[in-house]
Coordinates of C-alpha atoms in Angstrom, one line a residue:
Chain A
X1 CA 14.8 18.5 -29.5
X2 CA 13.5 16.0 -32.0
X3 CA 9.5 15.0 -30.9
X4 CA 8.2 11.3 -30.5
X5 CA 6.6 11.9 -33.7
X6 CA 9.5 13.1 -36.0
X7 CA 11.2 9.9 -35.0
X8 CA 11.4 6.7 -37.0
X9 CA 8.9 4.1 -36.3
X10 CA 11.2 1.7 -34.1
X11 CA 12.6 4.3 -32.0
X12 CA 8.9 5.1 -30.9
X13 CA 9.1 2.0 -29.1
X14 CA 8.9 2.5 -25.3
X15 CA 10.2 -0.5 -22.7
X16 CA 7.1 -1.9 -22.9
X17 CA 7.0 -2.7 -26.8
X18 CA 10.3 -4.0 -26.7
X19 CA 9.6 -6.1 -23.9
X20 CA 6.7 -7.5 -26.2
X21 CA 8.8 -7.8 -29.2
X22 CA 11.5 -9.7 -27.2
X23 CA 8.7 -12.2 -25.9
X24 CA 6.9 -13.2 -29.2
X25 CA 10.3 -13.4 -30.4
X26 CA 11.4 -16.3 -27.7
X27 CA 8.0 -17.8 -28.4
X28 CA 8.6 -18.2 -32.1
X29 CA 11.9 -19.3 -31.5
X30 CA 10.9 -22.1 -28.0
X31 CA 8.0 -23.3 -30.7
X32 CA 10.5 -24.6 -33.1
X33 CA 11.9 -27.2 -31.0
X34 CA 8.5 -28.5 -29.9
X35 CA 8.3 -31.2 -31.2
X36 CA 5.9 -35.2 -30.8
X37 CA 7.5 -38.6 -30.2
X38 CA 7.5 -38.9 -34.6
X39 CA 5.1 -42.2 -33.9
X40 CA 2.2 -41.8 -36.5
X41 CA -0.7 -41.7 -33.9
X42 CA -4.2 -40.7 -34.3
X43 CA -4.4 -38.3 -31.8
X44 CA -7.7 -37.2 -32.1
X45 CA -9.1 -40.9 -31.6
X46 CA -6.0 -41.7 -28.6
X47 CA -8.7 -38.8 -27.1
X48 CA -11.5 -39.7 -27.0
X49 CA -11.1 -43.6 -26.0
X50 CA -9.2 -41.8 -22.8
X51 CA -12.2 -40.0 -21.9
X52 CA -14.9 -42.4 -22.8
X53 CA -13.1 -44.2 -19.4
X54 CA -14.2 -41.9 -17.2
X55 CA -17.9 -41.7 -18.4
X56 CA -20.0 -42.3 -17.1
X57 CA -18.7 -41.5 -13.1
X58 CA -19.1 -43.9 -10.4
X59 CA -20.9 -42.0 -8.2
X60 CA -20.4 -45.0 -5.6
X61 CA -17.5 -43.8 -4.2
X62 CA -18.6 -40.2 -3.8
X63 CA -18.6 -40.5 0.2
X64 CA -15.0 -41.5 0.0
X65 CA -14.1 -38.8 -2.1
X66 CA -15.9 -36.1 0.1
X67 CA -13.8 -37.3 3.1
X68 CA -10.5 -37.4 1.2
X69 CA -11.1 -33.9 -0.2
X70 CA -11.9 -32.7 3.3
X71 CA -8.7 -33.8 4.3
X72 CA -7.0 -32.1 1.1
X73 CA -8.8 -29.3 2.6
X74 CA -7.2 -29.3 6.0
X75 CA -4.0 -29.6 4.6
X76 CA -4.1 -26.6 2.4
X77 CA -5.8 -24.7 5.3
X78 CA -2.9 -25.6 7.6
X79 CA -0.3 -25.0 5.8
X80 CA -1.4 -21.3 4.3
X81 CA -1.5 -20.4 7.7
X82 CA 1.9 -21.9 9.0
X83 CA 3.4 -20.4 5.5
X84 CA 1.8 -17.1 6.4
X85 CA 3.3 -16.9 9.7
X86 CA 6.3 -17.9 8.3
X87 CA 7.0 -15.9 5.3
X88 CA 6.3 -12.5 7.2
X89 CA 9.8 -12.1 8.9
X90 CA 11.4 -13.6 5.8
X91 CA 9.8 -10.8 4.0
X92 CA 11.3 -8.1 6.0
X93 CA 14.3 -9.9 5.5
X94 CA 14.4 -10.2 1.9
X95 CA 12.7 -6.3 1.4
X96 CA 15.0 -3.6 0.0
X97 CA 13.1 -0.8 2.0
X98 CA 13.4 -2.5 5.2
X99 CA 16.6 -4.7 5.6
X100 CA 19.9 -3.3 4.5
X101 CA 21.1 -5.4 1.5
X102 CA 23.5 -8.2 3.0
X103 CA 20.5 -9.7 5.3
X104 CA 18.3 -8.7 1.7
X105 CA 20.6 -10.3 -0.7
X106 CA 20.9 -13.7 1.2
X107 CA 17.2 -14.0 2.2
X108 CA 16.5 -13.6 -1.2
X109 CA 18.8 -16.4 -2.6
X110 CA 17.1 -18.4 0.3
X111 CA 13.6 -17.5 -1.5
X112 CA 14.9 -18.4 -4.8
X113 CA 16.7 -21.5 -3.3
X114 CA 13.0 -22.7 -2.1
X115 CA 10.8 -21.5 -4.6
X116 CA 12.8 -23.4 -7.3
X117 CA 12.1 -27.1 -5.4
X118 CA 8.2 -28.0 -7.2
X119 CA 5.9 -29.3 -4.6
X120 CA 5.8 -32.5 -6.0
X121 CA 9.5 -33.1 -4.3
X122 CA 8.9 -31.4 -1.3
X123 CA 6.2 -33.6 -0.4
X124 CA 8.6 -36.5 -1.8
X125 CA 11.0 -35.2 1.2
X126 CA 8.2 -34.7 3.9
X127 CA 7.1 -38.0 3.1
X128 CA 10.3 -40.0 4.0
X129 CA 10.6 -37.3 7.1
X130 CA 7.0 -38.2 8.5
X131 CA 5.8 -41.3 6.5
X132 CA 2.8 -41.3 4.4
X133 CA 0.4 -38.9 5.9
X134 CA -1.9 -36.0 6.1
X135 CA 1.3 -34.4 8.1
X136 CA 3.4 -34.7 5.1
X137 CA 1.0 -33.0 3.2
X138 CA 1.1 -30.0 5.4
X139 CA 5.1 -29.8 5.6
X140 CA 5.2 -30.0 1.9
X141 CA 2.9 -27.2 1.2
X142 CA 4.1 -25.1 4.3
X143 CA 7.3 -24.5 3.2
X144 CA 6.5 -24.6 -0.7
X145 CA 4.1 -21.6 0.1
X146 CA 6.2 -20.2 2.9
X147 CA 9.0 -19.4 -0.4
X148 CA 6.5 -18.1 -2.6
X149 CA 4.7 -15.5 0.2
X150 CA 7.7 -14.2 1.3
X151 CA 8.6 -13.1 -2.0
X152 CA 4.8 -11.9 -2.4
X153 CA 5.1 -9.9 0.5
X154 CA 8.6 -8.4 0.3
X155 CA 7.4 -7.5 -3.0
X156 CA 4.1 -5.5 -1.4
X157 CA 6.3 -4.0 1.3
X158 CA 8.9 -2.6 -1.4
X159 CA 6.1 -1.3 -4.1
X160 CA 4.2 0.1 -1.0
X161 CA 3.8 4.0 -1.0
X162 CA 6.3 5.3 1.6
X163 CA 4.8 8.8 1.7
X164 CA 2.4 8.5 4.2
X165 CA 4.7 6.9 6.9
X166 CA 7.0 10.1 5.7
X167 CA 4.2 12.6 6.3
X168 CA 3.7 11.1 10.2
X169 CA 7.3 11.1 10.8
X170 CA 7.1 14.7 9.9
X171 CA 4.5 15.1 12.9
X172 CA 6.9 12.6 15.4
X173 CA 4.6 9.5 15.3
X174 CA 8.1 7.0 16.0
X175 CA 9.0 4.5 13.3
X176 CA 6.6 1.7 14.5
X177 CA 4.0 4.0 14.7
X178 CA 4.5 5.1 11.6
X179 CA 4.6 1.8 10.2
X180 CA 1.7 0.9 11.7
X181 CA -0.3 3.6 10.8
X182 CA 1.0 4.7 7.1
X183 CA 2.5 1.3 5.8
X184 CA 0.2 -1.2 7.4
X185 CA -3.0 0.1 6.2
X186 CA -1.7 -0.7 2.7
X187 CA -0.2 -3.6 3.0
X188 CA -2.9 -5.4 4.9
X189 CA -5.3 -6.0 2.0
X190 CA -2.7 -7.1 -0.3
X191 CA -1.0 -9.4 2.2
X192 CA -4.2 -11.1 2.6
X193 CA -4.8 -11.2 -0.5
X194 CA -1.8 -13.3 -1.4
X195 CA -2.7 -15.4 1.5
X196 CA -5.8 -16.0 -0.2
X197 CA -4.1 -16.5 -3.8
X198 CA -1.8 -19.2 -2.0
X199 CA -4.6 -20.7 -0.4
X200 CA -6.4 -21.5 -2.9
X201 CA -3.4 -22.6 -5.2
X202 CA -2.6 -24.8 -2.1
X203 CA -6.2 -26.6 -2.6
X204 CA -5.2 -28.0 -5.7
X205 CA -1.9 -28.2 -4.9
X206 CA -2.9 -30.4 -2.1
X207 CA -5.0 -32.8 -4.4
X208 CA -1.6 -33.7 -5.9
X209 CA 1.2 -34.0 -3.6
X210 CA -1.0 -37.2 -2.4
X211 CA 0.4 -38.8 -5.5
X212 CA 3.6 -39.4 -3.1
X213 CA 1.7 -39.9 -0.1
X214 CA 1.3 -36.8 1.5
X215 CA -2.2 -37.7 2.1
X216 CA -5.7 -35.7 0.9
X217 CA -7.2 -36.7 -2.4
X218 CA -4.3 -37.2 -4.4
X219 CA -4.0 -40.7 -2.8
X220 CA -7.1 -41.6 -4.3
X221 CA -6.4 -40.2 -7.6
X222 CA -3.2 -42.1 -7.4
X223 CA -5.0 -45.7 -6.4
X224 CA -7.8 -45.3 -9.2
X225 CA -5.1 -44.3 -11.8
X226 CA -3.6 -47.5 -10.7
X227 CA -6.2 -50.2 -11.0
X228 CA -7.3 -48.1 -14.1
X229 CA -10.8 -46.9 -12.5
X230 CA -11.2 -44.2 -15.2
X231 CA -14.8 -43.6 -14.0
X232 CA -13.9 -43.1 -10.2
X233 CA -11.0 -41.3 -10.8
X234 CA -13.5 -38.6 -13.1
X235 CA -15.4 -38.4 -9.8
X236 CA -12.0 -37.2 -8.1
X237 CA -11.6 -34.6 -10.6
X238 CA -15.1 -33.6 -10.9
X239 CA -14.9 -32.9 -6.7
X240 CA -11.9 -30.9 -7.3
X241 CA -13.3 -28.5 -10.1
X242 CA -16.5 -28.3 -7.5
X243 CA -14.1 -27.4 -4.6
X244 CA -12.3 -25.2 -6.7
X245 CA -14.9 -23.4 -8.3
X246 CA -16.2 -22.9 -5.0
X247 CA -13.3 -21.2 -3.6
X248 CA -12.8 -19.4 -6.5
X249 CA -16.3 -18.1 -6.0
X250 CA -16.3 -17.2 -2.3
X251 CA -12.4 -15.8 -3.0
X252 CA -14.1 -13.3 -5.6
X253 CA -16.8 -12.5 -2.2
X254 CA -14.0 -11.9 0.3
X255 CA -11.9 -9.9 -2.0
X256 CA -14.7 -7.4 -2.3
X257 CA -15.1 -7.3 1.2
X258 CA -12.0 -6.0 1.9
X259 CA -12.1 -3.6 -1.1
X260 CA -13.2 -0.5 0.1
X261 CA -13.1 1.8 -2.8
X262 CA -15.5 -0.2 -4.7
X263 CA -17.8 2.1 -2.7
X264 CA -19.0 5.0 -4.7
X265 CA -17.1 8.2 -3.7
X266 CA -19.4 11.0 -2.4
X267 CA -19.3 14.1 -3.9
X268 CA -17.4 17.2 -2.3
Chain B
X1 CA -5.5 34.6 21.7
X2 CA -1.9 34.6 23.3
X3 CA 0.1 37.5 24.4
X4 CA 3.5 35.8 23.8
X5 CA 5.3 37.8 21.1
X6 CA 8.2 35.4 20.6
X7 CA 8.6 33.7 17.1
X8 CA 7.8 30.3 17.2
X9 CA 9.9 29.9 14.0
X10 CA 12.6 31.6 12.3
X11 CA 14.0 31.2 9.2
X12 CA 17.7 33.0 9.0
X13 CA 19.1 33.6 5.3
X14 CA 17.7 30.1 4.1
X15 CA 18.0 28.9 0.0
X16 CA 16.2 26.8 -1.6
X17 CA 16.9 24.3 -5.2
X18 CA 17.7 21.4 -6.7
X19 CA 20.3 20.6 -9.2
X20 CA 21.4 23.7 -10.9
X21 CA 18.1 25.4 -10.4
X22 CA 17.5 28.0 -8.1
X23 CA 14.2 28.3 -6.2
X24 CA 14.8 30.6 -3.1
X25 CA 17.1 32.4 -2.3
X26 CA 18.5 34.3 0.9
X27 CA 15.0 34.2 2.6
X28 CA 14.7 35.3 6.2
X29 CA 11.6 35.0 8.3
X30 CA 10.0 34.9 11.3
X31 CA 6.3 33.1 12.8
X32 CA 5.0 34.9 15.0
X33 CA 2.2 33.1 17.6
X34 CA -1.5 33.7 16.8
X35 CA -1.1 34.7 13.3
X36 CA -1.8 33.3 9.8
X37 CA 0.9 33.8 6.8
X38 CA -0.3 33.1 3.7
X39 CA 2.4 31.6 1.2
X40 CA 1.9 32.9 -2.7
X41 CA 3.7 32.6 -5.7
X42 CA 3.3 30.6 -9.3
X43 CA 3.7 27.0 -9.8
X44 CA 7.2 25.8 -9.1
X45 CA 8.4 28.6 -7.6
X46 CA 9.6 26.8 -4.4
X47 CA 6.4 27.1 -2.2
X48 CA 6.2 22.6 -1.3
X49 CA 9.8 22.9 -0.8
X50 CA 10.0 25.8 1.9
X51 CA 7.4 23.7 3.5
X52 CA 9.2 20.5 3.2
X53 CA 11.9 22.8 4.4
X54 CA 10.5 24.1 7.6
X55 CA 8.7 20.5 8.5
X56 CA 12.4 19.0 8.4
X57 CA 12.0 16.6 5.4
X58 CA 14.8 18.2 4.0
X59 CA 17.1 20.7 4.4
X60 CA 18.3 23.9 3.1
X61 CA 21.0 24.9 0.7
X62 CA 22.3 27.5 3.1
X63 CA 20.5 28.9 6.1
X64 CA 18.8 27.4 8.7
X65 CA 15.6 27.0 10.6
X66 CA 15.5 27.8 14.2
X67 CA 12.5 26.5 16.5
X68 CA 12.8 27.6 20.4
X69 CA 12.2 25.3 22.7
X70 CA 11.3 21.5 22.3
X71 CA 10.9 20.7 18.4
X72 CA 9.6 17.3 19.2
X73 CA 5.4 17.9 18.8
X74 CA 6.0 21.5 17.8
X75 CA 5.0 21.1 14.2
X76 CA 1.9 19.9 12.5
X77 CA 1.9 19.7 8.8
X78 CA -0.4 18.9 6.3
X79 CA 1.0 18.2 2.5
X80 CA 0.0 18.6 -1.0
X81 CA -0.1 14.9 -1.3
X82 CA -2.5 14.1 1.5
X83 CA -0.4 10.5 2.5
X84 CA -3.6 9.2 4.4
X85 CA -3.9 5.6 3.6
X86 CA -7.3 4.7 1.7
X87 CA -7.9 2.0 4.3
X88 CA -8.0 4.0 7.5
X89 CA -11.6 5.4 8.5
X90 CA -11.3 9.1 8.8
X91 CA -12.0 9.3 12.5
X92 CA -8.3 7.2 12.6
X93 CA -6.6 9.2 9.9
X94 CA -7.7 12.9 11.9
X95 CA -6.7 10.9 15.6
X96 CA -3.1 10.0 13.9
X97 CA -2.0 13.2 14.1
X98 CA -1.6 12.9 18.1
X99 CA 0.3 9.5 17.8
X100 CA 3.4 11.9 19.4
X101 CA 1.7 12.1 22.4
X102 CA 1.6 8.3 22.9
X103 CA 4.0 6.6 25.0
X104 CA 6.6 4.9 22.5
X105 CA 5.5 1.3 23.5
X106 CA 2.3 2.1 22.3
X107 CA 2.3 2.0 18.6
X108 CA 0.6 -1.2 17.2
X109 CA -3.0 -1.2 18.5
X110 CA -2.8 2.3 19.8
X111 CA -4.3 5.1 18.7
X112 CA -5.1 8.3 20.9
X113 CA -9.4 7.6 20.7
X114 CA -10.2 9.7 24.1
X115 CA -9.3 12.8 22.1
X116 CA -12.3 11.2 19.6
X117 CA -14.2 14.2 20.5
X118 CA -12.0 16.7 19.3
X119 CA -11.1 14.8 16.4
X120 CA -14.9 14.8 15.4
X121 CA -15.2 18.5 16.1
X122 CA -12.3 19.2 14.0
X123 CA -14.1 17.2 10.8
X124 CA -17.7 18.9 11.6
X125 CA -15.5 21.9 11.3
X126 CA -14.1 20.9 8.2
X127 CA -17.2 19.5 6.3
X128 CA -15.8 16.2 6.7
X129 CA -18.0 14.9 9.6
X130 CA -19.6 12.1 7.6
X131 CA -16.2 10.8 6.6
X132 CA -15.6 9.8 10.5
X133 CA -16.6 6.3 9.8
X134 CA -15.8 5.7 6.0
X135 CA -12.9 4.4 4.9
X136 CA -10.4 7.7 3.3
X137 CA -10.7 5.4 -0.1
X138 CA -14.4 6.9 -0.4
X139 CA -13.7 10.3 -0.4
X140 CA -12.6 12.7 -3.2
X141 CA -9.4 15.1 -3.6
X142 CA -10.9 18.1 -2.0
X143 CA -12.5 16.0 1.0
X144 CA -8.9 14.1 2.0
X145 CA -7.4 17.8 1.6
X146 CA -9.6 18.4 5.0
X147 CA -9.1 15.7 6.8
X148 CA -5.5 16.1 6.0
X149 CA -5.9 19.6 7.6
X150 CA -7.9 18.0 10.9
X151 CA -5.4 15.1 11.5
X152 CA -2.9 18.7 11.5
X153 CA -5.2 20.9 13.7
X154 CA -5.2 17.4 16.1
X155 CA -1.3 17.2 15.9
X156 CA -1.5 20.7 18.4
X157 CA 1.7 21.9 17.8
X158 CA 2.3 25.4 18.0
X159 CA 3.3 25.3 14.3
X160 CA 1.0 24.5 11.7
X161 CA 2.4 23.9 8.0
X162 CA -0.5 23.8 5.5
X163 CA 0.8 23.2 1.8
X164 CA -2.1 23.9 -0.9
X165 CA -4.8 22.7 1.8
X166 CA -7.4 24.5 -0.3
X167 CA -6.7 23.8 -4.0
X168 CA -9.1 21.4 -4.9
X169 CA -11.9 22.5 -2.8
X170 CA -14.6 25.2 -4.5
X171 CA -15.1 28.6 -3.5
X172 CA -17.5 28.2 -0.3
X173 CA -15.8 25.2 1.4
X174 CA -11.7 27.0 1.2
X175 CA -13.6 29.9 3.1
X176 CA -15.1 27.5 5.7
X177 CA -11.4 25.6 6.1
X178 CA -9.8 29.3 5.9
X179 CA -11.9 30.7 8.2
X180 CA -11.1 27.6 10.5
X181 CA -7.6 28.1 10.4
X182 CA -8.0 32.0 11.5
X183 CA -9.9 31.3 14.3
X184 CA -7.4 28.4 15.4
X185 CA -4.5 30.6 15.3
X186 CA -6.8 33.7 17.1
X187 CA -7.9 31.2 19.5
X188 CA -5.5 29.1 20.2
X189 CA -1.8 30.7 19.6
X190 CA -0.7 28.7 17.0
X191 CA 1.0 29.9 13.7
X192 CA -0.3 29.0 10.4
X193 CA 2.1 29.3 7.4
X194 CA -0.6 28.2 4.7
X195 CA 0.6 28.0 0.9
X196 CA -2.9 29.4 -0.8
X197 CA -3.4 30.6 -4.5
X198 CA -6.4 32.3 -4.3
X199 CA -5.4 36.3 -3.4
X200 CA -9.0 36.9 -2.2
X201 CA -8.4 34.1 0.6
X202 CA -5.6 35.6 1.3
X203 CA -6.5 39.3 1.9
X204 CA -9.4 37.6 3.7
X205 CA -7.8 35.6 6.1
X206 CA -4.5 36.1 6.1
X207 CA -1.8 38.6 8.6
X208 CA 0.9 38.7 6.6
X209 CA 1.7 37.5 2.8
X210 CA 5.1 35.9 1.5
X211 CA 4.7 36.3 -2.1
X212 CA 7.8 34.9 -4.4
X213 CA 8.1 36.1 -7.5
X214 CA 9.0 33.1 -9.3
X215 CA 12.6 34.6 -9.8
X216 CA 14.3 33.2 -6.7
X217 CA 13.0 36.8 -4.9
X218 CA 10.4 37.6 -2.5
X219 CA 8.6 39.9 -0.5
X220 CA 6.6 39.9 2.8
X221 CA 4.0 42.5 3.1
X222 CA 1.5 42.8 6.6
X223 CA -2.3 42.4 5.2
X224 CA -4.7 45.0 6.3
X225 CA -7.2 43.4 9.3

């Protein structure tokens, strides 16, 4: 049997190298046809007129941005935890461990089907469902996020280590119990943790799907962009990379909360 | 320790392998209650899989495995690959071995916590007493090996399947676990079948031994008490 190292460089290559090959190869090849609008423009100065608008901020409307951003807030709260809710039995649905394949094989197109709409247009539908509100905002995001966790989730349930619910079996726990006890442990961290992902991808999610009405800051963004109020629409963006950062921050917190090996083993 | 002299188990003309490879073959055996039977033999020789073979995971080539009486709680195993979720405290992964003995209904929020007492006895036992609290995540190898064999003692069946419960624990702490599974089966009735490498552990605590030879042969010898 011929050793890794006898062989020729390229046959050395594992799935992995390939798979990077293949990728800068698609990347040299997408970066040809990228191409400007052939319009001789001075980029660099197109710059920084833009951004000499916002500066410096009107701070004036700062009390009107912190109440639109709680709003944006609400929404993305609200509709991470109907998606949640939602996405759970559609994961089971869509998971190859749990469903058998023609409930698995449907859900998933359902997933795709979902997943492939951008936020943008489902808030554009919520918002000729419900109007221009807050509400809109919520159904938008809901069922954006709802496609997104379910495939999150079916994805931890699959990758999830059926050994120890095995091992129980073996001492006739039943299947829920077994569940329960050997799946559910691991799945509980990472299913929040996706929740959390989503969440905070809904908070700036939720600043834009206001451009169409669906209520939060996105409105505002919408109405300075309009009028041309550079400087009040830098505050808007300035509150967002605050709120952000923030959840970001306290994200990092909770994560390591529920982390429990970051504790130092003892010895033994 | 119990005067019943009835095997618990019996193994009649059972072979083991996979594929084209053979591991065990023709083997014949029976537990009886009250004693320890040490399993021995090099690596691969088929020692995991006559215990995934007795606990029902899988089945044999040809043979078969005989338990008298009710087979549902009979067996308590503990496996090479502990399969106790990092996120359980070990208090929860010891009581899991009696989640039989719940009623069916209650699986989700239930866990069997008035038998917390003998749970926590068991890990004292073990030298895993200040893991009752702690996530399994912050223990090593050697410590999940024993509470791997606690959540087994809890199971109380009359059949205890250990595979390898010892091999990553140093020289004092497999005599304290060994020693623990003597007195359980001296005390109690129950049979152990234990896969162990060390001979000295063996001859220590052990009845009887079931050595393979690595060959697809084997040979069960009574131990000297």
């Amino acid at each position: 049997m011929t050793s890794s190292r006898e062989r020729p460089g390229w046959r050395r290559l594992d799935g992995v190298d390939w798979s990077m090959v293949i990728f800068v190869a698609l990347v040299c090849m997408a970066a040809t046809g990228i191409r400007g609008s052939g319009r001789n423009l001075d980029y660099w100065a197109n710059f920084t007129v833009f951004v000499g608008r916002f500066l410096p901020p009107d701070w004036s409307v700062l009390p009107d941005v912190g109440w639109a951003m709680l709003e944006t807030a609400r929404i993305a709260l609200v509709a991470t935890a109907v998606a949640a809710v939602a996405s759970l039995p559609l994961a089971l649905a869509a998971s190859r461990t749990v469903s058998p394949w023609w409930i698995a094989i449907p859900a998933r197109l359902l997933l795709n089907a979902v997943r492939s709409v951008p936020a943008l247009v489902w808030a554009v539908l919520a918002v000729a469902i419900t109007g221009p509100n807050a509400l809109a905002g919520c159904l938008a995001l809901s069922g954006y996020s709802a496609g997104y966790l379910a495939k999150f989730f079916s994805e931890s349930i699959d990758a999830t280590d059926q050994w120890p619910a095995r091992s129980l079996r073996a001492m006739d726990a039943n299947a829920i119990q077994a569940f329960r006890w050997g799946t559910w442990p691991q799945l509980r961290t990472q299913l929040a943790s996706h929740g959390l992902w989503m969440l905070e991808y809904n908070l700036r999610s939720a600043a834009i799907v206001g451009y169409v009405g669906a209520g939060g800051v996105g409105l505002l963004l919408q109405t300075y962009q309009e009028y041309g109020d550079w400087d009040r629409f830098g505050v808007v963006l300035i509150a967002i990379l605050v709120l952000v950062t923030i959840i970001d921050w306290a994200g990092q917190r909770v994560r390591q909360l529920w982390n429990p090996s970051q504790h130092i083993p003892a010895g033994g | 320790m119990t005067t019943d002299t009835r095997p618990v188990l019996a193994c009649r003309g059972i072979s083991l392998g996979y594929g084209g490879r053979r591991l065990i073959d023709d083997l014949s055996l029976e537990l009886q209650p009250g004693e320890v039977l040490a399993v021995t033999g090099p690596s691969g020789c088929g020692k995991s899989s006559l215990v995934r073979v007795l606990a029902g995971l899988d089945r044999p080539r040809s043979g078969s495995v005989e338990i008298p009486g009710r087979r549902r709680g009979a067996i308590a195993v503990a496996f090479q690959d502990t399969g106790i979720p990092g996120t359980i405290t070990g208090l929860q992964a010891i009581l899991a071995g009696r989640l039989h003995a719940l009623p069916w209904w209650n699986a989700w929020l239930g866990m069997p916590s008035h038998e917390a007492g003998h749970a926590c006895r068991l890990a004292e036992d073990l030298g895993v007493g200040h893991l009752l609290d702690r996530p399994v995540a912050t223990a090593s190898g050697g410590e999940r090996q024993r509470l791997s064999v606690a959540r087994a003692l809890h199971h109380r069946g009359n059949i205890v399947l250990l595979d390898e419960p010892v091999s990553q624990l140093d020289e004092e702490s497999s005599r304290r676990v060994m020693g623990r599974l003597r007195a359980e089966a001296a005390t109690t009735g129950r049979a152990v079948l234990a896969v162990v490498h060390q001979q000295v552990l063996v001859d220590e605590c052990a009845d009887r031994e079931l050595a393979f030879a690595g060959d697809t042969t084997w040979r069960l010898r009574r131990l000297p008490r």
